[in-house]
mmCIF file of C-alpha atoms in Angstrom:
data_model
loop_
_atom_site.group_PDB
_atom_site.id
_atom_site.type_symbol
_atom_site.label_atom_id
_atom_site.label_comp_id
_atom_site.label_asym_id
_atom_site.label_seq_id
_atom_site.Cartn_x
_atom_site.Cartn_y
_atom_site.Cartn_z
ATOM 1 C CA UNK A 147 -6.641 28.170 37.628
ATOM 2 C CA UNK A 148 -8.758 30.639 39.442
ATOM 3 C CA UNK A 149 -9.799 31.197 43.097
ATOM 4 C CA UNK A 150 -13.265 29.805 42.018
ATOM 5 C CA UNK A 151 -11.562 26.775 40.753
ATOM 6 C CA UNK A 152 -11.831 25.823 44.372
ATOM 7 C CA UNK A 153 -15.764 25.604 43.911
ATOM 8 C CA UNK A 154 -15.566 23.611 40.864
ATOM 9 C CA UNK A 155 -18.058 20.718 41.374
ATOM 10 C CA UNK A 156 -19.521 22.257 44.517
ATOM 11 C CA UNK A 157 -23.330 23.265 44.135
ATOM 12 C CA UNK A 158 -23.428 26.679 45.018
ATOM 13 C CA UNK A 159 -24.928 30.481 44.475
ATOM 14 C CA UNK A 160 -23.982 33.743 44.809
ATOM 15 C CA UNK A 161 -26.941 35.771 46.019
ATOM 16 C CA UNK A 162 -28.168 39.162 47.266
ATOM 17 C CA UNK A 163 -30.259 39.103 50.535
ATOM 18 C CA UNK A 164 -32.315 41.905 52.036
ATOM 19 C CA UNK A 165 -30.601 41.920 55.474
ATOM 20 C CA UNK A 166 -32.636 44.543 57.513
ATOM 21 C CA UNK A 167 -32.752 46.796 54.409
ATOM 22 C CA UNK A 168 -28.992 46.337 53.452
ATOM 23 C CA UNK A 169 -28.481 44.651 50.225
ATOM 24 C CA UNK A 170 -26.112 41.873 51.181
ATOM 25 C CA UNK A 171 -23.869 39.659 48.945
ATOM 26 C CA UNK A 172 -23.528 35.986 50.136
ATOM 27 C CA UNK A 173 -21.860 32.697 48.908
ATOM 28 C CA UNK A 174 -24.313 29.779 49.868
ATOM 29 C CA UNK A 175 -23.419 26.079 49.430
ATOM 30 C CA UNK A 176 -24.437 22.722 50.974
ATOM 31 C CA UNK A 177 -27.268 21.667 53.231
ATOM 32 C CA UNK A 178 -27.511 20.847 57.011
ATOM 33 C CA UNK A 179 -26.868 23.052 59.935
ATOM 34 C CA UNK A 180 -25.821 26.491 59.198
ATOM 35 C CA UNK A 181 -22.037 27.727 59.125
ATOM 36 C CA UNK A 182 -21.779 31.533 58.724
ATOM 37 C CA UNK A 183 -18.256 32.751 57.450
ATOM 38 C CA UNK A 184 -17.220 36.424 58.276
ATOM 39 C CA UNK A 185 -14.245 37.753 56.894
ATOM 40 C CA UNK A 186 -11.826 40.689 58.245
ATOM 41 C CA UNK A 187 -11.453 44.401 57.846
ATOM 42 C CA UNK A 188 -11.701 45.395 54.165
ATOM 43 C CA UNK A 189 -12.198 41.978 53.296
ATOM 44 C CA UNK A 190 -14.773 39.763 51.338
ATOM 45 C CA UNK A 191 -16.345 36.335 51.178
ATOM 46 C CA UNK A 192 -13.665 35.136 48.567
ATOM 47 C CA UNK A 193 -11.424 34.888 51.965
ATOM 48 C CA UNK A 194 -13.103 31.330 52.279
ATOM 49 C CA UNK A 195 -13.151 29.888 49.017
ATOM 50 C CA UNK A 196 -10.589 27.260 50.165
ATOM 51 C CA UNK A 197 -12.814 26.473 52.857
ATOM 52 C CA UNK A 198 -16.377 26.451 51.566
ATOM 53 C CA UNK A 199 -16.030 23.013 49.397
ATOM 54 C CA UNK A 200 -15.010 20.936 52.549
ATOM 55 C CA UNK A 201 -17.454 22.441 54.744
ATOM 56 C CA UNK A 202 -20.378 22.229 52.150
ATOM 57 C CA UNK A 203 -20.047 18.311 52.107
ATOM 58 C CA UNK A 204 -21.840 18.613 55.697
ATOM 59 C CA UNK A 205 -23.227 21.868 56.283
ATOM 60 C CA UNK A 206 -25.350 24.895 54.527
ATOM 61 C CA UNK A 207 -22.395 27.407 54.271
ATOM 62 C CA UNK A 208 -22.899 31.154 54.081
ATOM 63 C CA UNK A 209 -19.920 33.137 53.222
ATOM 64 C CA UNK A 210 -21.167 36.726 53.710
ATOM 65 C CA UNK A 211 -19.771 40.108 52.767
ATOM 66 C CA UNK A 212 -20.152 42.020 56.042
ATOM 67 C CA UNK A 213 -21.729 45.548 56.205
ATOM 68 C CA UNK A 214 -20.151 48.036 53.772
ATOM 69 C CA UNK A 215 -17.706 45.330 52.689
ATOM 70 C CA UNK A 216 -17.228 43.321 49.464
ATOM 71 C CA UNK A 217 -20.378 43.949 47.363
ATOM 72 C CA UNK A 218 -22.490 44.495 50.269
ATOM 73 C CA UNK A 219 -23.989 47.924 50.565
ATOM 74 C CA UNK A 220 -23.037 50.326 53.407
ATOM 75 C CA UNK A 221 -24.671 52.850 55.759
ATOM 76 C CA UNK A 222 -24.141 56.391 56.547
ATOM 77 C CA UNK A 223 -22.747 55.856 60.050
ATOM 78 C CA UNK A 224 -19.668 54.473 61.518
ATOM 79 C CA UNK A 225 -19.480 50.770 61.437
ATOM 80 C CA UNK A 226 -19.101 49.845 64.992
ATOM 81 C CA UNK A 227 -19.219 46.412 66.476
ATOM 82 C CA UNK A 228 -22.793 46.602 67.418
ATOM 83 C CA UNK A 229 -23.827 47.642 64.084
ATOM 84 C CA UNK A 230 -22.033 44.763 62.494
ATOM 85 C CA UNK A 231 -23.768 42.300 64.886
ATOM 86 C CA UNK A 232 -27.129 43.739 63.988
ATOM 87 C CA UNK A 233 -26.520 43.180 60.128
ATOM 88 C CA UNK A 234 -25.324 39.667 60.983
ATOM 89 C CA UNK A 235 -28.613 39.009 62.809
ATOM 90 C CA UNK A 236 -30.429 40.734 60.080
ATOM 91 C CA UNK A 237 -29.044 38.000 57.493
ATOM 92 C CA UNK A 238 -29.858 35.144 59.738
ATOM 93 C CA UNK A 239 -33.382 36.358 60.054
ATOM 94 C CA UNK A 240 -33.643 36.998 56.125
ATOM 95 C CA UNK A 241 -32.554 33.314 55.764
ATOM 96 C CA UNK A 242 -34.671 31.944 58.262
ATOM 97 C CA UNK A 243 -31.765 30.655 60.436
ATOM 98 C CA UNK A 244 -32.403 30.618 64.106
ATOM 99 C CA UNK A 245 -28.992 29.443 65.064
ATOM 100 C CA UNK A 246 -25.588 28.926 63.411
ATOM 101 C CA UNK A 247 -22.330 27.960 63.789
ATOM 102 C CA UNK A 248 -19.807 30.856 63.158
ATOM 103 C CA UNK A 249 -16.344 30.850 61.706
ATOM 104 C CA UNK A 250 -15.072 34.539 61.871
ATOM 105 C CA UNK A 251 -11.433 35.720 60.772
ATOM 106 C CA UNK A 252 -9.952 38.926 62.237
ATOM 107 C CA UNK A 253 -12.823 41.447 62.317
ATOM 108 C CA UNK A 254 -15.234 38.749 61.606
ATOM 109 C CA UNK A 255 -13.971 36.925 64.804
ATOM 110 C CA UNK A 256 -14.395 40.190 66.763
ATOM 111 C CA UNK A 257 -18.076 40.372 65.511
ATOM 112 C CA UNK A 258 -19.064 36.666 66.023
ATOM 113 C CA UNK A 259 -17.297 36.814 69.502
ATOM 114 C CA UNK A 260 -19.598 39.648 70.637
ATOM 115 C CA UNK A 261 -22.739 38.045 68.816
ATOM 116 C CA UNK A 262 -21.923 34.882 71.131
ATOM 117 C CA UNK A 263 -21.680 36.915 74.086
ATOM 118 C CA UNK A 264 -24.977 39.033 73.640
ATOM 119 C CA UNK A 265 -26.987 36.479 71.757
ATOM 120 C CA UNK A 266 -25.990 33.061 72.848
ATOM 121 C CA UNK A 267 -29.211 31.617 71.622
ATOM 122 C CA UNK A 268 -28.196 32.284 67.961
ATOM 123 C CA UNK A 269 -24.753 30.635 68.145
ATOM 124 C CA UNK A 270 -23.861 26.809 67.984
ATOM 125 C CA UNK A 271 -20.252 26.600 67.803
ATOM 126 C CA UNK A 272 -17.584 29.364 67.446
ATOM 127 C CA UNK A 273 -14.426 29.300 65.412
ATOM 128 C CA UNK A 274 -12.247 32.489 65.939
ATOM 129 C CA UNK A 275 -9.578 32.782 63.273
ATOM 130 C CA UNK A 276 -6.899 35.274 64.165
ATOM 131 C CA UNK A 277 -9.664 37.292 65.750
ATOM 132 C CA UNK A 278 -9.307 41.043 66.533
ATOM 133 C CA UNK A 279 -11.086 42.983 69.211
ATOM 134 C CA UNK A 280 -9.066 42.233 72.438
ATOM 135 C CA UNK A 281 -6.427 44.978 72.249
ATOM 136 C CA UNK A 282 -5.890 48.438 70.825
ATOM 137 C CA UNK A 283 -2.359 48.564 69.432
ATOM 138 C CA UNK A 284 -1.926 51.896 67.955
ATOM 139 C CA UNK A 285 0.895 50.712 65.641
ATOM 140 C CA UNK A 286 -1.059 48.043 64.141
ATOM 141 C CA UNK A 287 -4.181 50.348 63.836
ATOM 142 C CA UNK A 288 -2.070 53.033 61.882
ATOM 143 C CA UNK A 289 -0.588 50.354 59.547
ATOM 144 C CA UNK A 290 -4.316 48.872 58.664
ATOM 145 C CA UNK A 291 -5.758 52.428 58.342
ATOM 146 C CA UNK A 292 -2.752 54.060 56.349
ATOM 147 C CA UNK A 293 -2.470 50.767 53.887
ATOM 148 C CA UNK A 294 -6.222 50.420 53.237
ATOM 149 C CA UNK A 295 -6.790 54.199 52.641
ATOM 150 C CA UNK A 296 -3.862 54.304 50.435
ATOM 151 C CA UNK A 297 -4.664 51.420 48.253
ATOM 152 C CA UNK A 298 -8.506 52.796 48.049
ATOM 153 C CA UNK A 299 -7.547 56.480 47.246
ATOM 154 C CA UNK A 300 -4.900 55.686 44.556
ATOM 155 C CA UNK A 301 -5.590 53.727 41.327
ATOM 156 C CA UNK A 302 -2.309 51.607 41.791
ATOM 157 C CA UNK A 303 -2.795 47.883 41.971
ATOM 158 C CA UNK A 304 0.493 47.282 43.600
ATOM 159 C CA UNK A 305 -0.852 48.977 46.740
ATOM 160 C CA UNK A 306 -3.425 46.501 46.792
ATOM 161 C CA UNK A 307 -1.083 43.768 46.439
ATOM 162 C CA UNK A 308 0.991 45.073 49.306
ATOM 163 C CA UNK A 309 -2.175 45.381 51.531
ATOM 164 C CA UNK A 310 -2.812 41.609 50.965
ATOM 165 C CA UNK A 311 0.670 40.689 51.406
ATOM 166 C CA UNK A 312 0.594 42.072 54.829
ATOM 167 C CA UNK A 313 -1.549 39.303 55.784
ATOM 168 C CA UNK A 314 0.381 36.291 54.644
ATOM 169 C CA UNK A 315 3.394 34.670 55.820
ATOM 170 C CA UNK A 316 4.371 33.535 52.434
ATOM 171 C CA UNK A 317 2.867 35.876 49.867
ATOM 172 C CA UNK A 318 4.324 34.272 47.040
ATOM 173 C CA UNK A 319 2.334 31.182 47.746
ATOM 174 C CA UNK A 320 -1.086 32.637 49.020
ATOM 175 C CA UNK A 321 -1.428 36.018 47.231
ATOM 176 C CA UNK A 322 -2.450 35.283 43.500
ATOM 177 C CA UNK A 323 -2.855 37.882 41.154
ATOM 178 C CA UNK A 324 -6.593 37.079 40.920
ATOM 179 C CA UNK A 325 -7.184 37.600 44.425
ATOM 180 C CA UNK A 326 -5.471 40.862 44.179
ATOM 181 C CA UNK A 327 -7.778 42.094 41.394
ATOM 182 C CA UNK A 328 -10.739 40.925 43.173
ATOM 183 C CA UNK A 329 -9.933 43.329 45.999
ATOM 184 C CA UNK A 330 -8.723 45.884 43.748
ATOM 185 C CA UNK A 331 -11.969 46.178 42.222
ATOM 186 C CA UNK A 332 -13.765 46.066 45.495
ATOM 187 C CA UNK A 333 -11.574 48.737 46.738
ATOM 188 C CA UNK A 334 -12.543 51.124 43.791
ATOM 189 C CA UNK A 335 -16.236 50.541 43.885
ATOM 190 C CA UNK A 336 -17.696 54.079 44.167
ATOM 191 C CA UNK A 337 -19.727 52.808 47.133
ATOM 192 C CA UNK A 338 -16.632 51.484 48.890
ATOM 193 C CA UNK A 339 -14.638 54.666 48.246
ATOM 194 C CA UNK A 340 -17.376 56.910 49.382
ATOM 195 C CA UNK A 341 -17.834 54.974 52.998
ATOM 196 C CA UNK A 342 -14.161 53.962 53.580
ATOM 197 C CA UNK A 343 -13.906 55.998 56.615
ATOM 198 C CA UNK A 344 -16.974 54.519 58.199
ATOM 199 C CA UNK A 345 -15.278 51.142 57.748
ATOM 200 C CA UNK A 346 -11.945 52.380 59.144
ATOM 201 C CA UNK A 347 -13.597 53.788 61.989
ATOM 202 C CA UNK A 348 -12.612 50.853 64.370
ATOM 203 C CA UNK A 349 -8.933 51.963 63.860
ATOM 204 C CA UNK A 350 -9.678 55.147 65.791
ATOM 205 C CA UNK A 351 -9.101 54.862 69.551
ATOM 206 C CA UNK A 352 -12.297 56.595 70.345
ATOM 207 C CA UNK A 353 -14.321 53.888 68.667
ATOM 208 C CA UNK A 354 -12.163 50.822 69.263
ATOM 209 C CA UNK A 355 -11.656 50.992 72.751
ATOM 210 C CA UNK A 356 -15.560 51.148 73.717
ATOM 211 C CA UNK A 357 -16.067 48.171 71.450
ATOM 212 C CA UNK A 358 -13.048 45.903 72.497
ATOM 213 C CA UNK A 359 -14.040 42.386 73.711
ATOM 214 C CA UNK A 360 -13.862 42.911 77.387
ATOM 215 C CA UNK A 361 -13.123 39.885 79.796
ATOM 216 C CA UNK A 362 -16.484 39.876 81.182
ATOM 217 C CA UNK A 363 -18.084 39.780 77.513
ATOM 218 C CA UNK A 364 -15.778 36.813 76.768
ATOM 219 C CA UNK A 365 -16.559 35.073 79.846
ATOM 220 C CA UNK A 366 -20.152 35.126 78.987
ATOM 221 C CA UNK A 367 -19.477 33.076 75.876
ATOM 222 C CA UNK A 368 -21.128 29.773 76.370
ATOM 223 C CA UNK A 369 -20.643 28.323 72.743
ATOM 224 C CA UNK A 370 -17.886 25.873 72.582
ATOM 225 C CA UNK A 371 -14.953 27.921 70.917
ATOM 226 C CA UNK A 372 -12.011 27.067 68.861
ATOM 227 C CA UNK A 373 -9.341 29.696 68.473
ATOM 228 C CA UNK A 374 -6.789 29.379 65.672
ATOM 229 C CA UNK A 375 -3.900 31.909 65.562
ATOM 230 C CA UNK A 376 -0.897 32.052 63.004
ATOM 231 C CA UNK A 377 2.680 32.033 64.972
ATOM 232 C CA UNK A 378 3.619 34.992 62.665
ATOM 233 C CA UNK A 379 0.462 36.972 62.908
ATOM 234 C CA UNK A 380 1.245 40.534 61.782
ATOM 235 C CA UNK A 381 -1.613 42.110 63.713
ATOM 236 C CA UNK A 382 -1.309 40.084 67.078
ATOM 237 C CA UNK A 383 1.102 38.464 69.168
ATOM 238 C CA UNK A 384 0.713 34.764 70.507
ATOM 239 C CA UNK A 385 0.275 36.228 74.139
ATOM 240 C CA UNK A 386 -2.936 37.934 72.772
ATOM 241 C CA UNK A 387 -4.120 34.538 71.659
ATOM 242 C CA UNK A 388 -3.538 33.220 75.163
ATOM 243 C CA UNK A 389 -5.215 35.805 76.972
ATOM 244 C CA UNK A 390 -8.496 35.222 74.739
ATOM 245 C CA UNK A 391 -8.154 31.363 75.491
ATOM 246 C CA UNK A 392 -8.048 32.214 79.238
ATOM 247 C CA UNK A 393 -10.881 34.548 79.114
ATOM 248 C CA UNK A 394 -13.421 32.226 77.050
ATOM 249 C CA UNK A 395 -14.502 29.455 79.163
ATOM 250 C CA UNK A 396 -13.588 26.026 77.937
ATOM 251 C CA UNK A 397 -12.094 27.401 74.637
ATOM 252 C CA UNK A 398 -9.351 25.602 72.831
ATOM 253 C CA UNK A 399 -6.393 27.286 71.204
ATOM 254 C CA UNK A 400 -4.574 26.038 68.066
ATOM 255 C CA UNK A 401 -1.280 27.833 66.781
ATOM 256 C CA UNK A 402 -0.386 27.293 63.341
ATOM 257 C CA UNK A 403 3.279 27.569 62.463
ATOM 258 C CA UNK A 404 4.547 29.399 59.351
ATOM 259 C CA UNK A 405 1.218 31.132 59.351
ATOM 260 C CA UNK A 406 0.137 34.807 59.330
ATOM 261 C CA UNK A 407 -3.071 36.507 59.596
ATOM 262 C CA UNK A 408 -5.249 33.908 57.218
ATOM 263 C CA UNK A 409 -4.719 30.616 58.617
ATOM 264 C CA UNK A 410 -8.122 29.304 56.869
ATOM 265 C CA UNK A 411 -6.403 30.350 53.473
ATOM 266 C CA UNK A 412 -2.560 29.839 54.111
ATOM 267 C CA UNK A 413 -3.165 26.205 55.667
ATOM 268 C CA UNK A 414 -6.618 25.410 54.121
ATOM 269 C CA UNK A 415 -6.436 21.615 54.559
ATOM 270 C CA UNK A 416 -5.293 21.533 58.175
ATOM 271 C CA UNK A 417 -7.819 24.316 58.944
ATOM 272 C CA UNK A 418 -10.621 22.400 57.270
ATOM 273 C CA UNK A 419 -9.825 19.086 59.137
ATOM 274 C CA UNK A 420 -9.686 20.760 62.440
ATOM 275 C CA UNK A 421 -12.737 22.970 62.042
ATOM 276 C CA UNK A 422 -14.674 20.080 60.712
ATOM 277 C CA UNK A 423 -13.822 17.806 63.486
ATOM 278 C CA UNK A 424 -14.690 20.778 65.988
ATOM 279 C CA UNK A 425 -18.050 21.221 64.326
ATOM 280 C CA UNK A 426 -18.639 17.524 64.434
ATOM 281 C CA UNK A 427 -18.297 17.310 68.054
ATOM 282 C CA UNK A 428 -21.715 19.121 68.216
ATOM 283 C CA UNK A 429 -23.474 16.109 66.758
#
């Protein structure tokens, strides 16, 4: 078995797209309206391999390594939220996509939420999966920063395994050795090591606070929005999800039990049914 076994039988391609001058890796599969999948901090497109096959039966799926993540090139500046948004818009333009649905997990949800607030014409429906971006918790920020930096700096795959295990309610079930090896290889790419501080800049208070999704920004979101939250999310308590739900007009909140920070992966079958029903409401 492999994490890529999930894609067996699915016509797909992994391509590099020039997104505004940034060489960007994307997994593309399916036809129809575009659905763009955005991962979390220090993540990569493999976060969605359990979701692409079901979604590709109805939609043109684009799982994208965000700026400076995975095998996408970085830039010599801190990766702030507006810069991530510009990169995603450049990817859409490069692929000839005027409007897409978005599935954003953690940092990806933060970026997708900001994109929906500032560029409503580019967003169809919005799915926010354990999204970040509404609070600045110093303890959580320090945990993300320290665990990621150590796993990148030291050639110890056990540290990468621990970094992934932080995300899951049941690591024994959901953190495979192959997933660990994929992330470990990414963490030790010279490009990634060189710019890891750019990637972690949102864990610094002076960068994070100005970039937080404000109540006013969330109030501007007009895209129908589904929020999915793990009851045991280690990076955000349930009240945070309710505050986001209250701030985005007409949004819907689903809380998954026995679930950490990767609901789309930890409970893939449930998430796929829920999200496909939600996306189908647009038709």
